[in-house]
mmCIF file of C-alpha atoms in Angstrom:
data_model
loop_
_atom_site.group_PDB
_atom_site.id
_atom_site.type_symbol
_atom_site.label_atom_id
_atom_site.label_comp_id
_atom_site.label_asym_id
_atom_site.label_seq_id
_atom_site.Cartn_x
_atom_site.Cartn_y
_atom_site.Cartn_z
ATOM 1 C CA MET A 246 -65.923 -94.378 -215.507
ATOM 2 C CA LYS A 247 -69.650 -93.897 -215.675
ATOM 3 C CA ASN A 248 -70.132 -97.657 -215.564
ATOM 4 C CA GLN A 249 -68.016 -97.877 -212.479
ATOM 5 C CA LEU A 250 -69.859 -95.051 -210.768
ATOM 6 C CA SER A 251 -73.213 -96.584 -211.588
ATOM 7 C CA ASN A 252 -72.157 -99.959 -210.213
ATOM 8 C CA ARG A 253 -74.703 -100.749 -207.529
ATOM 9 C CA TYR A 254 -72.062 -101.789 -205.010
ATOM 10 C CA ILE A 255 -70.192 -98.527 -205.475
ATOM 11 C CA ILE A 256 -73.440 -96.635 -204.872
ATOM 12 C CA LEU A 257 -74.043 -98.793 -201.823
ATOM 13 C CA ILE A 258 -70.613 -97.871 -200.478
ATOM 14 C CA SER A 259 -71.273 -94.166 -201.126
ATOM 15 C CA ARG A 260 -74.604 -94.415 -199.322
ATOM 16 C CA PHE A 261 -73.098 -96.180 -196.326
ATOM 17 C CA VAL A 262 -70.096 -93.872 -196.026
ATOM 18 C CA LEU A 263 -72.155 -90.680 -196.275
ATOM 19 C CA GLY A 264 -74.996 -92.042 -194.163
ATOM 20 C CA ILE A 265 -72.727 -93.196 -191.352
ATOM 21 C CA ILE A 266 -70.780 -89.921 -191.362
ATOM 22 C CA PHE A 267 -74.047 -88.010 -190.977
ATOM 23 C CA ILE A 268 -75.338 -90.282 -188.239
ATOM 24 C CA ILE A 269 -72.098 -89.970 -186.266
ATOM 25 C CA ALA A 270 -71.937 -86.218 -186.828
ATOM 26 C CA SER A 271 -75.461 -85.730 -185.559
ATOM 27 C CA ALA A 272 -75.349 -87.939 -182.466
ATOM 28 C CA ASP A 273 -73.287 -85.629 -180.273
ATOM 29 C CA LYS A 274 -75.252 -82.578 -181.375
ATOM 30 C CA ILE A 275 -78.494 -84.302 -180.426
ATOM 31 C CA ALA A 276 -77.047 -85.205 -177.041
ATOM 32 C CA HIS A 277 -75.838 -81.653 -176.344
ATOM 33 C CA PRO A 278 -78.200 -79.212 -178.037
ATOM 34 C CA GLU A 279 -77.089 -76.318 -175.836
ATOM 35 C CA LEU A 280 -73.490 -76.687 -176.987
ATOM 36 C CA PHE A 281 -74.496 -76.982 -180.621
ATOM 37 C CA ALA A 282 -76.547 -73.805 -180.217
ATOM 38 C CA LEU A 283 -73.371 -72.105 -179.013
ATOM 39 C CA SER A 284 -71.496 -73.402 -182.064
ATOM 40 C CA ILE A 285 -74.187 -72.030 -184.350
ATOM 41 C CA SER A 286 -74.247 -68.656 -182.638
ATOM 42 C CA GLY A 287 -70.471 -68.525 -183.011
ATOM 43 C CA TYR A 288 -70.906 -68.251 -186.783
ATOM 44 C CA LYS A 289 -72.894 -65.035 -186.279
ATOM 45 C CA LEU A 290 -75.041 -65.795 -189.313
ATOM 46 C CA LEU A 291 -78.458 -66.482 -187.853
ATOM 47 C CA PRO A 292 -80.577 -64.029 -185.883
ATOM 48 C CA VAL A 293 -80.640 -64.979 -182.198
ATOM 49 C CA TYR A 294 -84.235 -66.238 -182.272
ATOM 50 C CA LEU A 295 -83.435 -68.818 -184.970
ATOM 51 C CA VAL A 296 -80.368 -70.253 -183.240
ATOM 52 C CA ASN A 297 -82.075 -72.679 -180.861
ATOM 53 C CA ILE A 298 -84.612 -74.003 -183.322
ATOM 54 C CA SER A 299 -81.804 -74.679 -185.830
ATOM 55 C CA ALA A 300 -79.738 -76.367 -183.134
ATOM 56 C CA LEU A 301 -82.659 -78.661 -182.444
ATOM 57 C CA VAL A 302 -83.818 -79.508 -185.948
ATOM 58 C CA LEU A 303 -80.541 -79.626 -187.924
ATOM 59 C CA PRO A 304 -79.040 -82.620 -186.081
ATOM 60 C CA TRP A 305 -82.231 -84.625 -186.482
ATOM 61 C CA LEU A 306 -82.341 -83.788 -190.177
ATOM 62 C CA GLU A 307 -78.780 -85.104 -190.408
ATOM 63 C CA MET A 308 -79.603 -88.183 -188.360
ATOM 64 C CA ILE A 309 -82.742 -89.098 -190.291
ATOM 65 C CA THR A 310 -81.266 -88.537 -193.747
ATOM 66 C CA GLY A 311 -78.233 -90.557 -192.627
ATOM 67 C CA ILE A 312 -80.420 -93.428 -191.472
ATOM 68 C CA PHE A 313 -82.452 -93.276 -194.702
ATOM 69 C CA LEU A 314 -79.281 -93.416 -196.833
ATOM 70 C CA VAL A 315 -78.019 -96.445 -194.944
ATOM 71 C CA GLY A 316 -81.426 -98.101 -194.853
ATOM 72 C CA GLY A 317 -82.182 -97.389 -198.511
ATOM 73 C CA ILE A 318 -85.343 -95.371 -197.840
ATOM 74 C CA PHE A 319 -86.047 -92.130 -199.744
ATOM 75 C CA VAL A 320 -82.444 -92.277 -200.955
ATOM 76 C CA LYS A 321 -82.690 -89.719 -203.725
ATOM 77 C CA SER A 322 -84.432 -87.066 -201.663
ATOM 78 C CA SER A 323 -82.160 -87.714 -198.681
ATOM 79 C CA SER A 324 -79.173 -87.084 -200.917
ATOM 80 C CA VAL A 325 -80.737 -83.800 -202.075
ATOM 81 C CA ILE A 326 -81.239 -82.667 -198.478
ATOM 82 C CA ILE A 327 -77.704 -83.658 -197.547
ATOM 83 C CA ALA A 328 -76.309 -81.813 -200.552
ATOM 84 C CA PHE A 329 -78.290 -78.745 -199.518
ATOM 85 C CA LEU A 330 -77.018 -78.972 -195.926
ATOM 86 C CA LEU A 331 -73.432 -79.392 -197.114
ATOM 87 C CA THR A 332 -73.763 -76.344 -199.362
ATOM 88 C CA VAL A 333 -75.003 -74.328 -196.384
ATOM 89 C CA PHE A 334 -72.125 -75.632 -194.240
ATOM 90 C CA ILE A 335 -69.556 -74.746 -196.896
ATOM 91 C CA GLY A 336 -71.033 -71.252 -197.155
ATOM 92 C CA ALA A 337 -71.072 -70.794 -193.386
ATOM 93 C CA ILE A 338 -67.497 -72.006 -192.913
ATOM 94 C CA SER A 339 -66.289 -69.807 -195.792
ATOM 95 C CA LEU A 340 -67.960 -66.746 -194.288
ATOM 96 C CA ALA A 341 -66.469 -67.550 -190.885
ATOM 97 C CA MET A 342 -63.036 -67.832 -192.484
ATOM 98 C CA ILE A 343 -63.456 -64.553 -194.351
ATOM 99 C CA GLN A 344 -64.384 -62.831 -191.090
ATOM 100 C CA LYS A 345 -61.433 -64.578 -189.437
ATOM 101 C CA LEU A 346 -63.670 -65.955 -186.708
ATOM 102 C CA GLU A 347 -61.744 -68.353 -184.531
ATOM 103 C CA ILE A 348 -64.595 -70.680 -183.732
ATOM 104 C CA ASP A 349 -65.114 -74.392 -183.446
ATOM 105 C CA CYS A 350 -66.796 -75.640 -186.572
ATOM 106 C CA GLY A 351 -69.372 -77.682 -184.678
ATOM 107 C CA CYS A 352 -69.210 -80.140 -187.565
ATOM 108 C CA PHE A 353 -68.859 -83.427 -185.704
ATOM 109 C CA GLY A 354 -70.300 -82.754 -182.375
ATOM 110 C CA ALA A 355 -70.985 -79.694 -180.499
ATOM 111 C CA GLY A 356 -68.334 -77.411 -179.175
ATOM 112 C CA LYS A 357 -65.392 -79.748 -179.140
ATOM 113 C CA GLY A 358 -65.079 -80.077 -182.907
ATOM 114 C CA PRO A 359 -62.054 -78.870 -184.833
ATOM 115 C CA GLN A 360 -61.833 -75.222 -185.793
ATOM 116 C CA VAL A 361 -63.194 -73.900 -189.051
ATOM 117 C CA GLY A 362 -60.641 -74.048 -191.850
ATOM 118 C CA TRP A 363 -59.841 -75.279 -195.334
ATOM 119 C CA LEU A 364 -59.840 -78.901 -194.272
ATOM 120 C CA ARG A 365 -63.496 -78.653 -193.195
ATOM 121 C CA ILE A 366 -64.419 -77.195 -196.576
ATOM 122 C CA ILE A 367 -62.539 -79.921 -198.420
ATOM 123 C CA GLU A 368 -64.280 -82.589 -196.327
ATOM 124 C CA ASP A 369 -67.638 -81.031 -197.114
ATOM 125 C CA PHE A 370 -66.868 -80.955 -200.837
ATOM 126 C CA GLY A 371 -65.916 -84.633 -200.632
ATOM 127 C CA MET A 372 -69.266 -85.419 -199.054
ATOM 128 C CA LEU A 373 -71.010 -83.193 -201.580
ATOM 129 C CA PHE A 374 -69.461 -85.330 -204.315
ATOM 130 C CA LEU A 375 -70.783 -88.480 -202.630
ATOM 131 C CA SER A 376 -74.269 -87.026 -202.356
ATOM 132 C CA GLY A 377 -74.174 -86.037 -206.038
ATOM 133 C CA HIS A 378 -73.057 -89.540 -206.929
ATOM 134 C CA ILE A 379 -75.928 -91.043 -204.931
ATOM 135 C CA TYR A 380 -78.445 -88.635 -206.474
ATOM 136 C CA TYR A 381 -77.515 -89.347 -210.073
ATOM 137 C CA PHE A 382 -77.187 -93.083 -209.856
ATOM 138 C CA SER A 383 -79.822 -94.081 -207.346
ATOM 139 C CA ASN A 384 -83.307 -95.227 -208.280
ATOM 140 C CA LYS A 385 -86.212 -92.896 -208.831
ATOM 141 C CA PRO A 386 -87.921 -91.389 -205.788
ATOM 142 C CA GLU A 387 -90.004 -94.059 -204.101
ATOM 143 C CA LEU A 388 -93.151 -91.970 -204.234
ATOM 144 C CA GLU A 389 -92.784 -91.720 -208.004
ATOM 145 C CA SER A 390 -92.303 -95.421 -208.565
ATOM 146 C CA LYS A 391 -95.379 -96.158 -206.532
ATOM 147 C CA ILE A 392 -97.564 -93.819 -208.552
ATOM 148 C CA MET B 131 -94.819 -77.658 -215.590
ATOM 149 C CA LYS B 132 -93.420 -80.889 -216.944
ATOM 150 C CA VAL B 133 -90.261 -80.308 -214.959
ATOM 151 C CA LEU B 134 -92.300 -79.660 -211.848
ATOM 152 C CA ASN B 135 -94.217 -82.883 -212.358
ATOM 153 C CA ARG B 136 -91.020 -84.762 -212.754
ATOM 154 C CA PHE B 137 -89.659 -83.391 -209.515
ATOM 155 C CA SER B 138 -92.833 -83.338 -207.486
ATOM 156 C CA PRO B 139 -92.383 -86.828 -205.945
ATOM 157 C CA LEU B 140 -88.896 -85.732 -204.931
ATOM 158 C CA ILE B 141 -90.205 -82.513 -203.398
ATOM 159 C CA LYS B 142 -92.912 -84.444 -201.566
ATOM 160 C CA GLU B 143 -90.330 -86.806 -200.172
ATOM 161 C CA ILE B 144 -88.136 -83.921 -199.083
ATOM 162 C CA LEU B 145 -91.091 -82.309 -197.321
ATOM 163 C CA ILE B 146 -91.870 -85.618 -195.614
ATOM 164 C CA ILE B 147 -88.289 -85.991 -194.366
ATOM 165 C CA VAL B 148 -88.119 -82.391 -193.165
ATOM 166 C CA SER B 149 -91.469 -82.750 -191.391
ATOM 167 C CA ILE B 150 -90.370 -85.968 -189.684
ATOM 168 C CA SER B 151 -87.162 -84.264 -188.551
ATOM 169 C CA ILE B 152 -88.976 -81.258 -187.121
ATOM 170 C CA LEU B 153 -91.481 -83.489 -185.355
ATOM 171 C CA VAL B 154 -88.841 -85.782 -183.856
ATOM 172 C CA ALA B 155 -86.689 -82.791 -182.872
ATOM 173 C CA LEU B 156 -89.560 -81.101 -181.044
ATOM 174 C CA LEU B 157 -90.657 -84.307 -179.334
ATOM 175 C CA PHE B 158 -87.104 -85.134 -178.302
ATOM 176 C CA ASN B 159 -86.575 -81.597 -177.049
ATOM 177 C CA THR B 160 -89.716 -81.835 -174.940
ATOM 178 C CA PHE B 161 -88.929 -85.168 -173.341
ATOM 179 C CA SER B 162 -85.122 -85.341 -173.249
ATOM 180 C CA GLY B 163 -84.751 -83.396 -170.042
ATOM 181 C CA LYS B 164 -82.142 -81.100 -171.562
ATOM 182 C CA GLY B 165 -84.570 -79.232 -173.737
ATOM 183 C CA LEU B 166 -83.756 -75.799 -175.080
ATOM 184 C CA PRO B 167 -86.254 -72.963 -175.206
ATOM 185 C CA LEU B 168 -87.297 -72.734 -178.871
ATOM 186 C CA ILE B 169 -86.566 -69.041 -178.993
ATOM 187 C CA ARG B 170 -83.140 -68.096 -177.773
ATOM 188 C CA LYS B 171 -82.824 -65.076 -175.552
ATOM 189 C CA GLU B 172 -80.699 -62.234 -176.662
ATOM 190 C CA MET B 173 -77.375 -61.951 -174.928
ATOM 191 C CA ILE B 174 -76.713 -58.559 -173.466
ATOM 192 C CA LYS B 175 -73.349 -57.389 -172.337
ATOM 193 C CA VAL B 176 -72.948 -54.861 -169.595
ATOM 194 C CA GLN B 177 -69.646 -53.216 -168.891
ATOM 195 C CA ALA B 178 -68.860 -53.392 -165.203
ATOM 196 C CA PRO B 179 -68.272 -49.889 -163.846
ATOM 197 C CA ASP B 180 -65.211 -49.367 -161.675
ATOM 198 C CA SER B 181 -67.430 -48.072 -158.909
ATOM 199 C CA VAL B 182 -69.095 -51.467 -158.621
ATOM 200 C CA LEU B 183 -65.933 -53.499 -159.066
ATOM 201 C CA PHE B 184 -63.703 -51.616 -156.715
ATOM 202 C CA SER B 185 -66.106 -50.132 -154.228
ATOM 203 C CA SER B 186 -64.358 -51.300 -151.132
ATOM 204 C CA ALA B 187 -66.844 -52.795 -148.798
ATOM 205 C CA PRO B 188 -64.544 -54.894 -146.684
ATOM 206 C CA SER B 189 -66.268 -58.085 -145.756
ATOM 207 C CA ASN B 190 -65.236 -57.776 -142.128
ATOM 208 C CA ILE B 191 -67.534 -54.808 -141.528
ATOM 209 C CA ASP B 192 -70.478 -55.841 -139.466
ATOM 210 C CA SER B 193 -73.323 -56.163 -141.915
ATOM 211 C CA ALA B 194 -75.665 -54.612 -139.380
ATOM 212 C CA LEU B 195 -73.801 -51.371 -139.860
ATOM 213 C CA LEU B 196 -74.647 -51.281 -143.519
ATOM 214 C CA ILE B 197 -77.864 -49.552 -144.410
ATOM 215 C CA GLN B 198 -80.272 -52.020 -145.911
ATOM 216 C CA PRO B 199 -81.224 -51.341 -149.522
ATOM 217 C CA ASP B 200 -84.575 -49.667 -149.994
ATOM 218 C CA SER B 201 -86.969 -52.572 -150.351
ATOM 219 C CA SER B 202 -89.257 -50.662 -152.714
ATOM 220 C CA ILE B 203 -86.386 -50.598 -155.168
ATOM 221 C CA THR B 204 -85.140 -54.106 -154.784
ATOM 222 C CA LYS B 205 -88.540 -55.743 -154.706
ATOM 223 C CA ASN B 206 -89.320 -57.721 -157.863
ATOM 224 C CA ILE B 207 -85.748 -57.445 -158.989
ATOM 225 C CA GLN B 208 -83.899 -60.625 -159.452
ATOM 226 C CA VAL B 209 -80.274 -59.756 -158.957
ATOM 227 C CA ILE B 210 -78.475 -61.823 -161.520
ATOM 228 C CA ALA B 211 -75.626 -59.479 -162.110
ATOM 229 C CA PRO B 212 -72.930 -59.213 -159.571
ATOM 230 C CA LEU B 213 -73.777 -55.980 -157.870
ATOM 231 C CA HIS B 214 -72.480 -54.665 -154.675
ATOM 232 C CA GLU B 215 -75.162 -54.042 -152.139
ATOM 233 C CA GLN B 216 -73.917 -50.508 -152.053
ATOM 234 C CA ALA B 217 -74.665 -50.155 -155.720
ATOM 235 C CA LEU B 218 -78.135 -51.520 -155.152
ATOM 236 C CA ARG B 219 -78.795 -48.622 -152.856
ATOM 237 C CA ASN B 220 -78.493 -46.343 -155.819
ATOM 238 C CA PRO B 221 -82.006 -46.234 -157.287
ATOM 239 C CA ALA B 222 -80.672 -45.555 -160.775
ATOM 240 C CA SER B 223 -78.703 -48.784 -160.934
ATOM 241 C CA ALA B 224 -81.665 -50.741 -159.651
ATOM 242 C CA THR B 225 -83.884 -49.313 -162.374
ATOM 243 C CA ASN B 226 -81.359 -50.293 -164.990
ATOM 244 C CA LEU B 227 -81.319 -53.768 -163.611
ATOM 245 C CA SER B 228 -85.041 -54.295 -163.711
ATOM 246 C CA ASP B 229 -85.061 -53.689 -167.463
ATOM 247 C CA LYS B 230 -82.508 -56.374 -168.003
ATOM 248 C CA THR B 231 -83.801 -59.183 -165.883
ATOM 249 C CA SER B 232 -85.963 -60.520 -168.701
ATOM 250 C CA LYS B 233 -82.926 -61.177 -170.864
ATOM 251 C CA GLU B 234 -79.720 -63.027 -170.317
ATOM 252 C CA TYR B 235 -76.948 -60.663 -169.683
ATOM 253 C CA TYR B 236 -73.337 -60.832 -168.764
ATOM 254 C CA THR B 237 -71.116 -58.353 -167.051
ATOM 255 C CA VAL B 238 -67.822 -57.875 -168.816
ATOM 256 C CA ILE B 239 -64.606 -56.305 -167.595
ATOM 257 C CA THR B 240 -61.714 -54.691 -169.426
ATOM 258 C CA LEU B 241 -58.077 -55.684 -169.347
ATOM 259 C CA SER B 242 -57.150 -52.900 -166.968
ATOM 260 C CA GLN B 243 -59.982 -53.832 -164.618
ATOM 261 C CA LEU B 244 -58.841 -57.437 -164.679
ATOM 262 C CA GLN B 245 -55.243 -56.427 -164.023
ATOM 263 C CA ARG B 246 -56.262 -54.301 -161.078
ATOM 264 C CA LEU B 247 -58.410 -57.060 -159.624
ATOM 265 C CA LEU B 248 -55.597 -59.565 -159.984
ATOM 266 C CA LYS B 249 -53.078 -57.161 -158.527
ATOM 267 C CA GLU B 250 -55.281 -56.584 -155.528
ATOM 268 C CA ASN B 251 -55.682 -60.332 -155.303
ATOM 269 C CA ARG B 252 -59.446 -60.157 -155.474
ATOM 270 C CA GLY B 253 -61.461 -62.851 -157.043
ATOM 271 C CA LEU B 254 -60.862 -66.249 -158.504
ATOM 272 C CA LEU B 255 -59.587 -66.292 -162.070
ATOM 273 C CA ILE B 256 -60.985 -69.182 -164.101
ATOM 274 C CA ASP B 257 -59.853 -70.313 -167.518
ATOM 275 C CA ALA B 258 -62.914 -71.812 -169.239
ATOM 276 C CA ARG B 259 -60.986 -73.233 -172.194
ATOM 277 C CA ASN B 260 -60.176 -76.904 -172.529
ATOM 278 C CA ALA B 261 -57.323 -78.448 -170.578
ATOM 279 C CA GLU B 262 -55.074 -78.663 -173.632
ATOM 280 C CA ASP B 263 -55.244 -74.924 -174.309
ATOM 281 C CA TYR B 264 -54.778 -74.199 -170.628
ATOM 282 C CA MET B 265 -51.635 -76.335 -170.489
ATOM 283 C CA GLN B 266 -50.151 -74.457 -173.424
ATOM 284 C CA GLY B 267 -50.405 -71.218 -171.525
ATOM 285 C CA HIS B 268 -52.777 -69.262 -169.360
ATOM 286 C CA ILE B 269 -53.044 -66.119 -167.309
ATOM 287 C CA GLY B 270 -51.050 -66.456 -164.093
ATOM 288 C CA ASN B 271 -52.962 -67.844 -161.119
ATOM 289 C CA ALA B 272 -55.872 -68.941 -163.278
ATOM 290 C CA ILE B 273 -57.398 -72.279 -162.483
ATOM 291 C CA ASN B 274 -58.828 -74.386 -165.264
ATOM 292 C CA ILE B 275 -62.490 -75.318 -165.352
ATOM 293 C CA PRO B 276 -63.247 -76.303 -168.950
ATOM 294 C CA ALA B 277 -66.778 -75.134 -169.665
ATOM 295 C CA LEU B 278 -67.450 -78.274 -171.690
ATOM 296 C CA GLU B 279 -66.508 -80.511 -168.776
ATOM 297 C CA ILE B 280 -68.245 -78.627 -166.006
ATOM 298 C CA ASP B 281 -69.723 -81.808 -164.601
ATOM 299 C CA ASN B 282 -66.259 -83.145 -163.762
ATOM 300 C CA HIS B 283 -65.543 -80.051 -161.705
ATOM 301 C CA PHE B 284 -68.843 -79.805 -159.940
ATOM 302 C CA SER B 285 -67.509 -80.683 -156.498
ATOM 303 C CA GLU B 286 -64.764 -78.050 -156.732
ATOM 304 C CA ILE B 287 -67.211 -75.390 -157.827
ATOM 305 C CA VAL B 288 -69.886 -75.958 -155.196
ATOM 306 C CA ALA B 289 -67.246 -75.613 -152.492
ATOM 307 C CA ILE B 290 -66.525 -72.015 -153.534
ATOM 308 C CA PRO B 291 -68.312 -69.354 -151.445
ATOM 309 C CA ARG B 292 -71.082 -67.815 -153.497
ATOM 310 C CA ASP B 293 -69.970 -64.231 -153.007
ATOM 311 C CA THR B 294 -66.519 -64.920 -154.447
ATOM 312 C CA LEU B 295 -65.604 -62.652 -157.310
ATOM 313 C CA MET B 296 -65.581 -65.064 -160.249
ATOM 314 C CA LEU B 297 -63.446 -63.813 -163.145
ATOM 315 C CA LEU B 298 -63.895 -65.880 -166.276
ATOM 316 C CA TYR B 299 -62.177 -65.892 -169.627
ATOM 317 C CA CYS B 300 -61.803 -68.054 -172.721
ATOM 318 C CA ASN B 301 -60.174 -67.340 -176.087
ATOM 319 C CA ASN B 302 -61.771 -64.083 -177.187
ATOM 320 C CA ALA B 303 -65.092 -62.340 -177.589
ATOM 321 C CA ASP B 304 -66.181 -64.884 -180.227
ATOM 322 C CA CYS B 305 -65.691 -67.733 -177.804
ATOM 323 C CA ASP B 306 -68.729 -68.727 -175.797
ATOM 324 C CA LEU B 307 -67.088 -70.958 -173.206
ATOM 325 C CA ALA B 308 -66.882 -68.234 -170.566
ATOM 326 C CA HIS B 309 -70.563 -67.407 -171.101
ATOM 327 C CA LEU B 310 -71.460 -71.070 -170.766
ATOM 328 C CA LEU B 311 -69.557 -71.272 -167.503
ATOM 329 C CA ALA B 312 -71.162 -68.004 -166.364
ATOM 330 C CA ASP B 313 -74.635 -69.481 -166.971
ATOM 331 C CA PHE B 314 -73.696 -72.513 -164.924
ATOM 332 C CA LEU B 315 -72.296 -70.438 -162.056
ATOM 333 C CA ARG B 316 -75.348 -68.206 -162.129
ATOM 334 C CA ASP B 317 -77.571 -71.257 -161.773
ATOM 335 C CA LEU B 318 -75.537 -72.167 -158.702
ATOM 336 C CA GLU B 319 -76.337 -68.681 -157.400
ATOM 337 C CA PHE B 320 -72.917 -67.192 -157.604
ATOM 338 C CA LYS B 321 -73.451 -63.485 -157.202
ATOM 339 C CA LYS B 322 -70.374 -61.892 -158.713
ATOM 340 C CA ILE B 323 -69.575 -63.245 -162.144
ATOM 341 C CA TYR B 324 -67.452 -61.190 -164.502
ATOM 342 C CA ILE B 325 -66.209 -62.104 -167.946
ATOM 343 C CA TYR B 326 -62.944 -60.791 -169.343
ATOM 344 C CA GLU B 327 -64.213 -60.912 -172.898
ATOM 345 C CA ASN B 328 -61.027 -60.303 -174.852
ATOM 346 C CA GLY B 329 -59.792 -63.432 -173.177
ATOM 347 C CA TRP B 330 -56.551 -65.200 -173.866
ATOM 348 C CA ASP B 331 -56.088 -63.541 -177.266
ATOM 349 C CA GLY B 332 -56.534 -60.092 -175.747
ATOM 350 C CA TRP B 333 -54.131 -60.932 -172.953
ATOM 351 C CA ILE B 334 -51.446 -62.085 -175.398
ATOM 352 C CA LYS B 335 -52.040 -59.119 -177.720
ATOM 353 C CA ALA B 336 -51.497 -56.751 -174.819
ATOM 354 C CA GLY B 337 -48.150 -58.462 -174.184
ATOM 355 C CA MET B 338 -49.106 -59.565 -170.710
ATOM 356 C CA PRO B 339 -47.096 -62.191 -168.827
ATOM 357 C CA VAL B 340 -48.023 -65.776 -169.528
ATOM 358 C CA ASP B 341 -47.986 -68.750 -167.242
ATOM 359 C CA ASN B 342 -46.750 -71.795 -169.120
ATOM 360 C CA SER B 343 -46.591 -74.072 -166.130
ATOM 361 C CA LYS B 344 -48.839 -77.036 -166.455
ATOM 362 C CA GLY B 345 -50.436 -75.874 -163.242
ATOM 363 C CA GLU B 346 -52.766 -78.490 -161.895
ATOM 364 C CA ASP B 347 -56.177 -77.409 -160.748
ATOM 365 C CA ARG B 348 -55.854 -76.051 -157.317
#
């Protein structure tokens, strides 16, 4: 099993799948920051003054880590950031579900995304698995290998 | 320390990626033309008092007969909220207003206020949810202007007289579509925008009649 997971083509597939998902997910949010800000405020987690700055930076973080995963740049650290983001998303969706908030999840594009629910959490865990896979079996951080 | 050394290239890389993202985000926000203010304004809700909603100032009265509001009160006040001119004449309400102009605020109405307005056939009821939700059921006589597709309805909206009572709703108080539409209408200088915050969920919960017709936009 470990051999299969460490197969470089399997890692390549993981990188492409996760990277492309993140690029697609971020594109609509970048195009409509005001709607994504509404999605974020719907979760009622962040103080009002942090909502806009998150709505601006988060999609670009997703976009850039996605591009890096696909392009093979800073792969290990990109996977760490993505895993962190996914953990935050899982937490946010869980809290929204506990509070029974009927909000759009804002996962794949602002405002028009599906509602928060178990399926979103399962998807995020799937992606979390991919990011873990990439982290463990990808090469060392580039900065380290250059030193 | 050893652990830290082992991870430090990784941490450096993470910092680099985060910095690039912040930089690109700020640059894009500055030059994209749809930039957001970095600090979001607080949203304030104001309950519309009956006196403002139902003060009957029939539009056919010659406006010259109405006493003009005291200019010392109304000066420097940007009237964003739908306020009757009569209400503006009350210095107290004008003072309240001036405190709020620096923040975004929305005037909300209750179910009974909405019912009364609808019964008296005042105002235009707008469902801000998407077309699919609207088709499945909406409040009778509501037209559908999905807040996420405002651009497609621009020509309909600009044709509406600006002093029309605009009554907006979406799903519930957690739903921001009505607020989004309210912002848009306010930018177009509509004067009387009210949000029925409990929205569709509140309407259903109260056992109110539902219109299931696939009513086309009128």
